[in-house]
Every structure is written in structure tokens, then in C-alpha cells.
Amino acid sequence: MPIPNYGDKYDSPTLFSAADAIGGQGGDAEVEVPKAVIITYQRDFFEEILAERTGDPIPIVRDFEVHPIDETVGVVGGFSIGAPATGTVAENLIAAGAEALCIVGGSGTLQRSIEPTDAIIADEAIRDEGVSYHYLPPESEAEPSPELTDRLEARFEESEVPTHRGTTWTTSAFYRETVAEIEEYADAGVVSVEMEAAALFAVAEYRGVDAAAVFDIGDLLTEEEWDPGTEYENVQPKLLDPAIAALHDHLDADGRDGNGGSR
């Protein structure tokens, strides 16, 4: 049976919203958070940002906090990987007023031509997880915001990190990435595999906010072998400043003052 099990759900109201959940669990969805938030997953990278770049955390609910990098860009991290965690975090951030979300995360690459020190900007996500199907019908594409993605690409073109823009494969089954799938997607030019992008893009599309994603390379998958990337340089810290700059560009475009998304 396809996901969702209840097929005609896209126009049906939910029982409670993220704002309801935040309030019901003792949080505050009315706090003022930065309009743009970076979502990251690697714990060492997140802790490095906290130690060197952020101000006092802004609590939203329980132990979920936004850490401001400056007045308009914040960062969240320290939670689980994967589509369900990303979808929930995105909903909470949107309920608290965030208007642009950007993953700075990790991925594997399916292309030998991509170097371990390169980065990948997603411009579409193959929906091989469950979260996106609760927000968008199966026939819909999971895509980032074009304008934000263009600005992200422009900033990375000015950076020291070579980048590749293309389709990413979002899967929730880390240990079921099969040889047949890898071969097919690699032949089709898919550049990366990860566990979050499709969920973020679907939630953002449904809620009417902007989203994008950039990934470093953690491993290489081909039909012949898996290179776990244990010797790869960690370039994720180099992705932070171009992503912040792109988010600033996006919020500043056309004199946006934070009163609505650009969709």
C-alpha cells in the first residue's frame, strides 16, 4: 500500500499544529527567532559553531533551541538524522517564525567524478522516504526554492569549495541502498544520497517558506564498491559561511523585511 495509507489527506485539517504542540508542551511559539535557520546534523560541527559563532540560545520547547549566529541567521542541531526528525524540526522552526531553512549536512556521492573535498547543492530530491508523502501527493516533485538555491550556488562559486548542483536521492533505509538502485541513479546523473532533503523540501513547500540544501561528501557508493570515506577531509565547516551569506542575500532581496516568504 502506498504512503500515505489514507490517500485523500492533503486537504484535510490536522488535529493539532506545531504551534499547538509547542504550547502544549510548555514552549513558546511566539519567541522571536532569526528569519533564516541552518539545520545541521554532525555533532562535532554543531558544537564547533556553538563554541565559536553563536549568541545566547533561544528556547522554543523542551530542549529544542535556536542558536543565533547574527540577527537574521540562526542554527539548530544536536538531534537525530533522517526525514522524520528533519520534518519535525522544520515544522517547529516555521511555527516559531522562520521563513528560510537551509540544510548544511552530509551525503554520499554516486559519482566518481566528484571529489571528497567538493560540495553538492540539491536542486531536486528523489522521494524515497515517508515524510514527504504526508505533505505532497506522490506525483509532485520535492524541490528546493529556486531563488534561494540560485543564491546558494552563486555564493559557493565565490568560495574555495567546488560545488556540483543536481538531484539527490533521499532514503530512510541506510542499510538498504541496493546495488541496482545505485547503478540506476548513478547512470541517471544523480549526484548524492542522503536522508533529509526531500522531507525539508516537502514541508517547506506545504508551509509556504523557502528551503535549500548543501552537503559535503562523506562516502562514495558505486555498483562495484562502497568507500566509507574514513580518510576524507571534513569540509563541512567550509560550507557554513557561503550558506550564511546566501541566506542574507535571500532575505535582503527585493527589500524583504521578514514579513513573508518569497513563494
mmCIF file of C-alpha atoms in Angstrom:
data_model
loop_
_atom_site.group_PDB
_atom_site.id
_atom_site.type_symbol
_atom_site.label_atom_id
_atom_site.label_comp_id
_atom_site.label_asym_id
_atom_site.label_seq_id
_atom_site.Cartn_x
_atom_site.Cartn_y
_atom_site.Cartn_z
ATOM 1 C CA MET A 1 0.000 0.000 0.000
ATOM 2 C CA PRO A 2 1.469 3.414 -0.910
ATOM 3 C CA ILE A 3 2.229 6.132 1.604
ATOM 4 C CA PRO A 4 0.127 7.714 2.985
ATOM 5 C CA ASN A 5 -2.220 4.862 3.849
ATOM 6 C CA TYR A 6 -5.128 7.309 3.905
ATOM 7 C CA GLY A 7 -4.917 8.601 0.382
ATOM 8 C CA ASP A 8 -7.067 11.730 0.397
ATOM 9 C CA LYS A 9 -5.378 13.618 3.192
ATOM 10 C CA TYR A 10 -3.797 16.646 1.534
ATOM 11 C CA ASP A 11 -6.742 18.986 2.028
ATOM 12 C CA SER A 12 -7.754 17.558 5.407
ATOM 13 C CA PRO A 13 -7.084 19.580 8.566
ATOM 14 C CA THR A 14 -4.668 18.162 11.113
ATOM 15 C CA LEU A 15 -5.755 17.584 14.685
ATOM 16 C CA PHE A 16 -3.058 19.887 16.058
ATOM 17 C CA SER A 17 -0.295 22.082 14.644
ATOM 18 C CA ALA A 18 3.339 22.548 15.541
ATOM 19 C CA ALA A 19 2.392 25.752 17.357
ATOM 20 C CA ASP A 20 -0.238 23.812 19.343
ATOM 21 C CA ALA A 21 2.328 21.154 20.222
ATOM 22 C CA ILE A 22 4.903 23.713 21.298
ATOM 23 C CA GLY A 23 2.381 25.464 23.538
ATOM 24 C CA GLY A 24 1.000 22.198 24.870
ATOM 25 C CA GLN A 25 4.471 21.067 25.928
ATOM 26 C CA GLY A 26 5.328 24.260 27.783
ATOM 27 C CA GLY A 27 7.154 26.006 24.946
ATOM 28 C CA ASP A 28 6.634 29.346 23.251
ATOM 29 C CA ALA A 29 5.984 29.611 19.506
ATOM 30 C CA GLU A 30 5.805 33.403 19.851
ATOM 31 C CA VAL A 31 9.531 33.795 20.571
ATOM 32 C CA GLU A 32 11.483 35.860 18.066
ATOM 33 C CA VAL A 33 13.826 33.588 16.139
ATOM 34 C CA PRO A 34 16.077 34.526 13.219
ATOM 35 C CA LYS A 35 14.197 34.570 9.916
ATOM 36 C CA ALA A 36 16.681 32.128 8.376
ATOM 37 C CA VAL A 37 17.888 28.967 10.107
ATOM 38 C CA ILE A 38 20.583 26.468 9.161
ATOM 39 C CA ILE A 39 19.811 22.846 10.012
ATOM 40 C CA THR A 40 22.832 20.650 10.637
ATOM 41 C CA TYR A 41 23.434 17.154 11.969
ATOM 42 C CA GLN A 42 27.109 16.383 12.581
ATOM 43 C CA ARG A 43 27.575 16.827 16.304
ATOM 44 C CA ASP A 44 31.222 17.960 16.226
ATOM 45 C CA PHE A 45 30.432 20.560 13.569
ATOM 46 C CA PHE A 46 27.418 21.823 15.501
ATOM 47 C CA GLU A 47 29.362 22.089 18.744
ATOM 48 C CA GLU A 48 32.125 23.979 16.947
ATOM 49 C CA ILE A 49 29.568 26.511 15.701
ATOM 50 C CA LEU A 50 28.135 26.876 19.203
ATOM 51 C CA ALA A 51 31.554 27.446 20.711
ATOM 52 C CA GLU A 52 32.759 29.988 18.155
ATOM 53 C CA ARG A 53 29.837 31.634 16.379
ATOM 54 C CA THR A 54 26.578 31.846 18.291
ATOM 55 C CA GLY A 55 24.939 34.001 20.934
ATOM 56 C CA ASP A 56 22.573 33.023 23.723
ATOM 57 C CA PRO A 57 20.215 30.248 22.640
ATOM 58 C CA ILE A 58 16.541 30.986 22.024
ATOM 59 C CA PRO A 59 14.408 28.256 23.628
ATOM 60 C CA ILE A 60 11.341 27.055 21.744
ATOM 61 C CA VAL A 61 10.184 23.887 23.501
ATOM 62 C CA ARG A 62 11.804 21.435 25.908
ATOM 63 C CA ASP A 63 15.479 21.189 24.900
ATOM 64 C CA PHE A 64 14.929 22.463 21.354
ATOM 65 C CA GLU A 65 16.708 25.795 20.866
ATOM 66 C CA VAL A 66 17.730 28.081 18.034
ATOM 67 C CA HIS A 67 21.247 29.448 18.329
ATOM 68 C CA PRO A 68 21.609 32.869 16.661
ATOM 69 C CA ILE A 69 24.680 33.412 14.505
ATOM 70 C CA ASP A 70 23.587 37.001 13.904
ATOM 71 C CA GLU A 71 20.303 38.917 13.905
ATOM 72 C CA THR A 72 18.857 37.166 10.871
ATOM 73 C CA VAL A 73 20.530 33.731 10.705
ATOM 74 C CA GLY A 74 20.478 31.009 13.333
ATOM 75 C CA VAL A 75 21.446 27.354 13.546
ATOM 76 C CA VAL A 76 19.916 24.209 15.054
ATOM 77 C CA GLY A 77 21.461 20.780 15.522
ATOM 78 C CA GLY A 78 22.158 18.036 18.001
ATOM 79 C CA PHE A 79 19.069 15.974 17.122
ATOM 80 C CA SER A 80 18.625 12.753 15.182
ATOM 81 C CA ILE A 81 19.370 12.358 11.490
ATOM 82 C CA GLY A 82 16.735 11.432 8.954
ATOM 83 C CA ALA A 83 13.500 12.632 7.404
ATOM 84 C CA PRO A 84 11.168 12.371 10.450
ATOM 85 C CA ALA A 85 13.492 14.424 12.674
ATOM 86 C CA THR A 86 14.045 16.969 9.911
ATOM 87 C CA GLY A 87 10.334 17.328 9.206
ATOM 88 C CA THR A 88 9.533 17.882 12.866
ATOM 89 C CA VAL A 89 12.363 20.381 13.337
ATOM 90 C CA ALA A 90 11.278 22.271 10.216
ATOM 91 C CA GLU A 91 7.677 22.454 11.427
ATOM 92 C CA ASN A 92 8.781 23.785 14.812
ATOM 93 C CA LEU A 93 11.019 26.419 13.231
ATOM 94 C CA ILE A 94 8.294 27.562 10.844
ATOM 95 C CA ALA A 95 5.803 27.766 13.708
ATOM 96 C CA ALA A 96 8.297 29.992 15.540
ATOM 97 C CA GLY A 97 8.584 32.361 12.579
ATOM 98 C CA ALA A 98 11.455 31.078 10.423
ATOM 99 C CA GLU A 99 10.994 31.880 6.734
ATOM 100 C CA ALA A 100 14.046 30.274 5.120
ATOM 101 C CA LEU A 101 15.638 26.953 6.069
ATOM 102 C CA CYS A 102 18.879 25.515 4.739
ATOM 103 C CA ILE A 103 20.408 22.124 5.433
ATOM 104 C CA VAL A 104 24.185 22.131 5.796
ATOM 105 C CA GLY A 105 24.691 18.411 6.074
ATOM 106 C CA GLY A 106 26.451 15.323 4.858
ATOM 107 C CA SER A 107 25.834 12.954 1.980
ATOM 108 C CA GLY A 108 27.331 10.173 -0.041
ATOM 109 C CA THR A 109 28.088 10.677 -3.700
ATOM 110 C CA LEU A 110 27.181 8.325 -6.536
ATOM 111 C CA GLN A 111 29.620 9.929 -8.984
ATOM 112 C CA ARG A 112 33.328 9.086 -9.122
ATOM 113 C CA SER A 113 33.970 12.442 -10.787
ATOM 114 C CA ILE A 114 33.016 14.286 -7.596
ATOM 115 C CA GLU A 115 35.952 14.775 -5.255
ATOM 116 C CA PRO A 116 35.666 14.174 -1.490
ATOM 117 C CA THR A 117 36.531 17.841 -0.909
ATOM 118 C CA ASP A 118 33.659 19.055 -3.092
ATOM 119 C CA ALA A 119 30.139 20.014 -2.055
ATOM 120 C CA ILE A 120 26.723 19.255 -3.510
ATOM 121 C CA ILE A 121 23.783 21.643 -3.858
ATOM 122 C CA ALA A 122 20.486 19.834 -4.293
ATOM 123 C CA ASP A 123 18.031 21.115 -6.892
ATOM 124 C CA GLU A 124 15.639 18.148 -6.637
ATOM 125 C CA ALA A 125 15.183 15.220 -4.265
ATOM 126 C CA ILE A 126 14.106 11.698 -5.176
ATOM 127 C CA ARG A 127 11.408 10.870 -2.629
ATOM 128 C CA ASP A 128 12.453 7.513 -1.168
ATOM 129 C CA GLU A 129 11.361 8.252 2.403
ATOM 130 C CA GLY A 130 7.968 8.619 4.067
ATOM 131 C CA VAL A 131 7.634 12.149 5.386
ATOM 132 C CA SER A 132 7.256 13.949 2.069
ATOM 133 C CA TYR A 133 4.224 11.835 1.111
ATOM 134 C CA HIS A 134 2.266 13.262 4.029
ATOM 135 C CA TYR A 135 2.788 16.789 2.648
ATOM 136 C CA LEU A 136 2.840 16.411 -1.138
ATOM 137 C CA PRO A 137 0.980 13.970 -3.414
ATOM 138 C CA PRO A 138 3.105 11.185 -4.910
ATOM 139 C CA GLU A 139 3.165 12.804 -8.342
ATOM 140 C CA SER A 140 4.660 16.065 -7.011
ATOM 141 C CA GLU A 141 8.366 16.860 -7.143
ATOM 142 C CA ALA A 142 10.324 17.575 -3.962
ATOM 143 C CA GLU A 143 12.282 20.663 -4.899
ATOM 144 C CA PRO A 144 14.043 23.474 -3.034
ATOM 145 C CA SER A 145 13.213 27.143 -3.525
ATOM 146 C CA PRO A 146 14.757 28.133 -6.888
ATOM 147 C CA GLU A 147 15.785 31.632 -5.816
ATOM 148 C CA LEU A 148 17.437 30.507 -2.593
ATOM 149 C CA THR A 149 19.193 27.648 -4.395
ATOM 150 C CA ASP A 150 20.490 30.043 -7.060
ATOM 151 C CA ARG A 151 21.839 32.346 -4.367
ATOM 152 C CA LEU A 152 23.446 29.409 -2.605
ATOM 153 C CA GLU A 153 25.144 28.356 -5.825
ATOM 154 C CA ALA A 154 26.308 31.921 -6.502
ATOM 155 C CA ARG A 155 27.941 32.186 -3.081
ATOM 156 C CA PHE A 156 29.661 28.829 -3.452
ATOM 157 C CA GLU A 157 31.029 29.876 -6.829
ATOM 158 C CA GLU A 158 32.867 32.615 -4.912
ATOM 159 C CA SER A 159 34.103 30.205 -2.220
ATOM 160 C CA GLU A 160 37.045 27.833 -2.038
ATOM 161 C CA VAL A 161 34.787 24.763 -2.206
ATOM 162 C CA PRO A 162 34.000 23.315 -5.662
ATOM 163 C CA THR A 163 30.298 22.502 -5.882
ATOM 164 C CA HIS A 164 28.037 20.349 -8.014
ATOM 165 C CA ARG A 165 24.339 21.079 -8.416
ATOM 166 C CA GLY A 166 21.944 18.252 -9.159
ATOM 167 C CA THR A 167 19.461 15.652 -7.991
ATOM 168 C CA THR A 168 19.846 13.997 -4.615
ATOM 169 C CA TRP A 169 18.362 10.675 -3.513
ATOM 170 C CA THR A 170 16.682 10.884 -0.103
ATOM 171 C CA THR A 171 16.244 7.481 1.525
ATOM 172 C CA SER A 172 15.298 6.404 5.025
ATOM 173 C CA ALA A 173 16.858 2.927 4.666
ATOM 174 C CA PHE A 174 20.569 3.498 5.143
ATOM 175 C CA TYR A 175 21.395 -0.218 5.040
ATOM 176 C CA ARG A 176 19.113 -0.969 2.056
ATOM 177 C CA GLU A 177 20.830 1.162 -0.564
ATOM 178 C CA THR A 178 20.954 -1.616 -3.136
ATOM 179 C CA VAL A 179 23.378 -2.170 -5.990
ATOM 180 C CA ALA A 180 20.552 -1.947 -8.542
ATOM 181 C CA GLU A 181 19.374 1.414 -7.215
ATOM 182 C CA ILE A 182 22.867 2.834 -7.028
ATOM 183 C CA GLU A 183 23.619 1.786 -10.603
ATOM 184 C CA GLU A 184 20.362 3.212 -11.954
ATOM 185 C CA TYR A 185 20.614 6.526 -10.133
ATOM 186 C CA ALA A 186 24.306 6.953 -10.949
ATOM 187 C CA ASP A 187 23.615 6.332 -14.636
ATOM 188 C CA ALA A 188 20.823 8.937 -14.465
ATOM 189 C CA GLY A 189 23.285 11.524 -13.104
ATOM 190 C CA VAL A 190 22.047 11.617 -9.527
ATOM 191 C CA VAL A 191 24.846 13.235 -7.552
ATOM 192 C CA SER A 192 24.198 12.308 -3.935
ATOM 193 C CA VAL A 193 22.363 10.161 -1.422
ATOM 194 C CA GLU A 194 21.246 11.399 1.986
ATOM 195 C CA MET A 195 18.318 11.124 4.417
ATOM 196 C CA GLU A 196 16.761 14.574 4.824
ATOM 197 C CA ALA A 197 16.352 16.800 1.757
ATOM 198 C CA ALA A 198 13.034 15.505 0.403
ATOM 199 C CA ALA A 199 11.399 15.917 3.796
ATOM 200 C CA LEU A 200 12.600 19.506 4.212
ATOM 201 C CA PHE A 201 11.581 20.487 0.688
ATOM 202 C CA ALA A 202 8.100 18.985 1.102
ATOM 203 C CA VAL A 203 7.432 20.617 4.469
ATOM 204 C CA ALA A 204 8.671 23.974 3.192
ATOM 205 C CA GLU A 205 6.530 23.744 0.060
ATOM 206 C CA TYR A 206 3.454 22.836 2.085
ATOM 207 C CA ARG A 207 4.011 25.607 4.628
ATOM 208 C CA GLY A 208 4.971 28.260 2.076
ATOM 209 C CA VAL A 209 8.515 29.004 3.211
ATOM 210 C CA ASP A 210 11.859 28.751 1.427
ATOM 211 C CA ALA A 211 14.304 25.866 1.682
ATOM 212 C CA ALA A 212 17.615 24.693 0.234
ATOM 213 C CA ALA A 213 20.310 22.134 0.985
ATOM 214 C CA VAL A 214 24.067 21.810 0.600
ATOM 215 C CA PHE A 215 26.060 18.708 1.522
ATOM 216 C CA ASP A 216 29.639 17.661 1.954
ATOM 217 C CA ILE A 217 30.851 14.221 0.834
ATOM 218 C CA GLY A 218 31.082 11.522 3.485
ATOM 219 C CA ASP A 219 31.378 8.396 1.324
ATOM 220 C CA LEU A 220 31.291 7.062 -2.254
ATOM 221 C CA LEU A 221 28.781 4.499 -3.488
ATOM 222 C CA THR A 222 29.131 2.700 -6.832
ATOM 223 C CA GLU A 223 27.736 -0.592 -8.079
ATOM 224 C CA GLU A 224 31.190 -2.142 -7.539
ATOM 225 C CA GLU A 225 32.142 -0.842 -4.112
ATOM 226 C CA TRP A 226 31.445 1.299 -1.078
ATOM 227 C CA ASP A 227 34.199 3.647 0.036
ATOM 228 C CA PRO A 228 33.267 4.652 3.610
ATOM 229 C CA GLY A 229 35.307 7.843 3.374
ATOM 230 C CA THR A 230 37.254 7.388 6.588
ATOM 231 C CA GLU A 231 40.222 9.214 5.052
ATOM 232 C CA TYR A 232 38.181 12.070 3.563
ATOM 233 C CA GLU A 233 38.811 15.604 4.734
ATOM 234 C CA ASN A 234 35.875 17.061 6.637
ATOM 235 C CA VAL A 235 34.968 20.133 4.598
ATOM 236 C CA GLN A 236 31.618 20.759 6.275
ATOM 237 C CA PRO A 237 32.936 23.764 8.262
ATOM 238 C CA LYS A 238 33.822 25.415 4.934
ATOM 239 C CA LEU A 239 30.160 25.253 3.886
ATOM 240 C CA LEU A 240 28.915 27.441 6.706
ATOM 241 C CA ASP A 241 29.951 30.936 5.597
ATOM 242 C CA PRO A 242 28.706 30.620 1.988
ATOM 243 C CA ALA A 243 25.389 29.295 3.303
ATOM 244 C CA ILE A 244 25.056 32.182 5.757
ATOM 245 C CA ALA A 245 25.858 34.682 3.014
ATOM 246 C CA ALA A 246 23.281 33.135 0.680
ATOM 247 C CA LEU A 247 20.611 33.338 3.371
ATOM 248 C CA HIS A 248 21.444 37.005 3.931
ATOM 249 C CA ASP A 249 21.224 37.618 0.195
ATOM 250 C CA HIS A 250 17.865 35.895 0.097
ATOM 251 C CA LEU A 251 16.353 37.856 2.975
ATOM 252 C CA ASP A 252 17.727 41.112 1.587
ATOM 253 C CA ALA A 253 16.414 40.510 -1.936
ATOM 254 C CA ASP A 254 13.737 42.942 -3.074
ATOM 255 C CA GLY A 255 13.782 44.668 0.306
ATOM 256 C CA ARG A 256 12.280 41.743 2.191
ATOM 257 C CA ASP A 257 11.690 42.660 5.814
ATOM 258 C CA GLY A 258 10.823 39.244 7.165
ATOM 259 C CA ASN A 259 7.061 39.555 6.774
ATOM 260 C CA GLY A 260 6.631 36.695 4.326
ATOM 261 C CA GLY A 261 8.308 34.117 2.158
ATOM 262 C CA SER A 262 9.158 34.574 -1.490
ATOM 263 C CA ARG A 263 6.974 31.809 -2.915
#
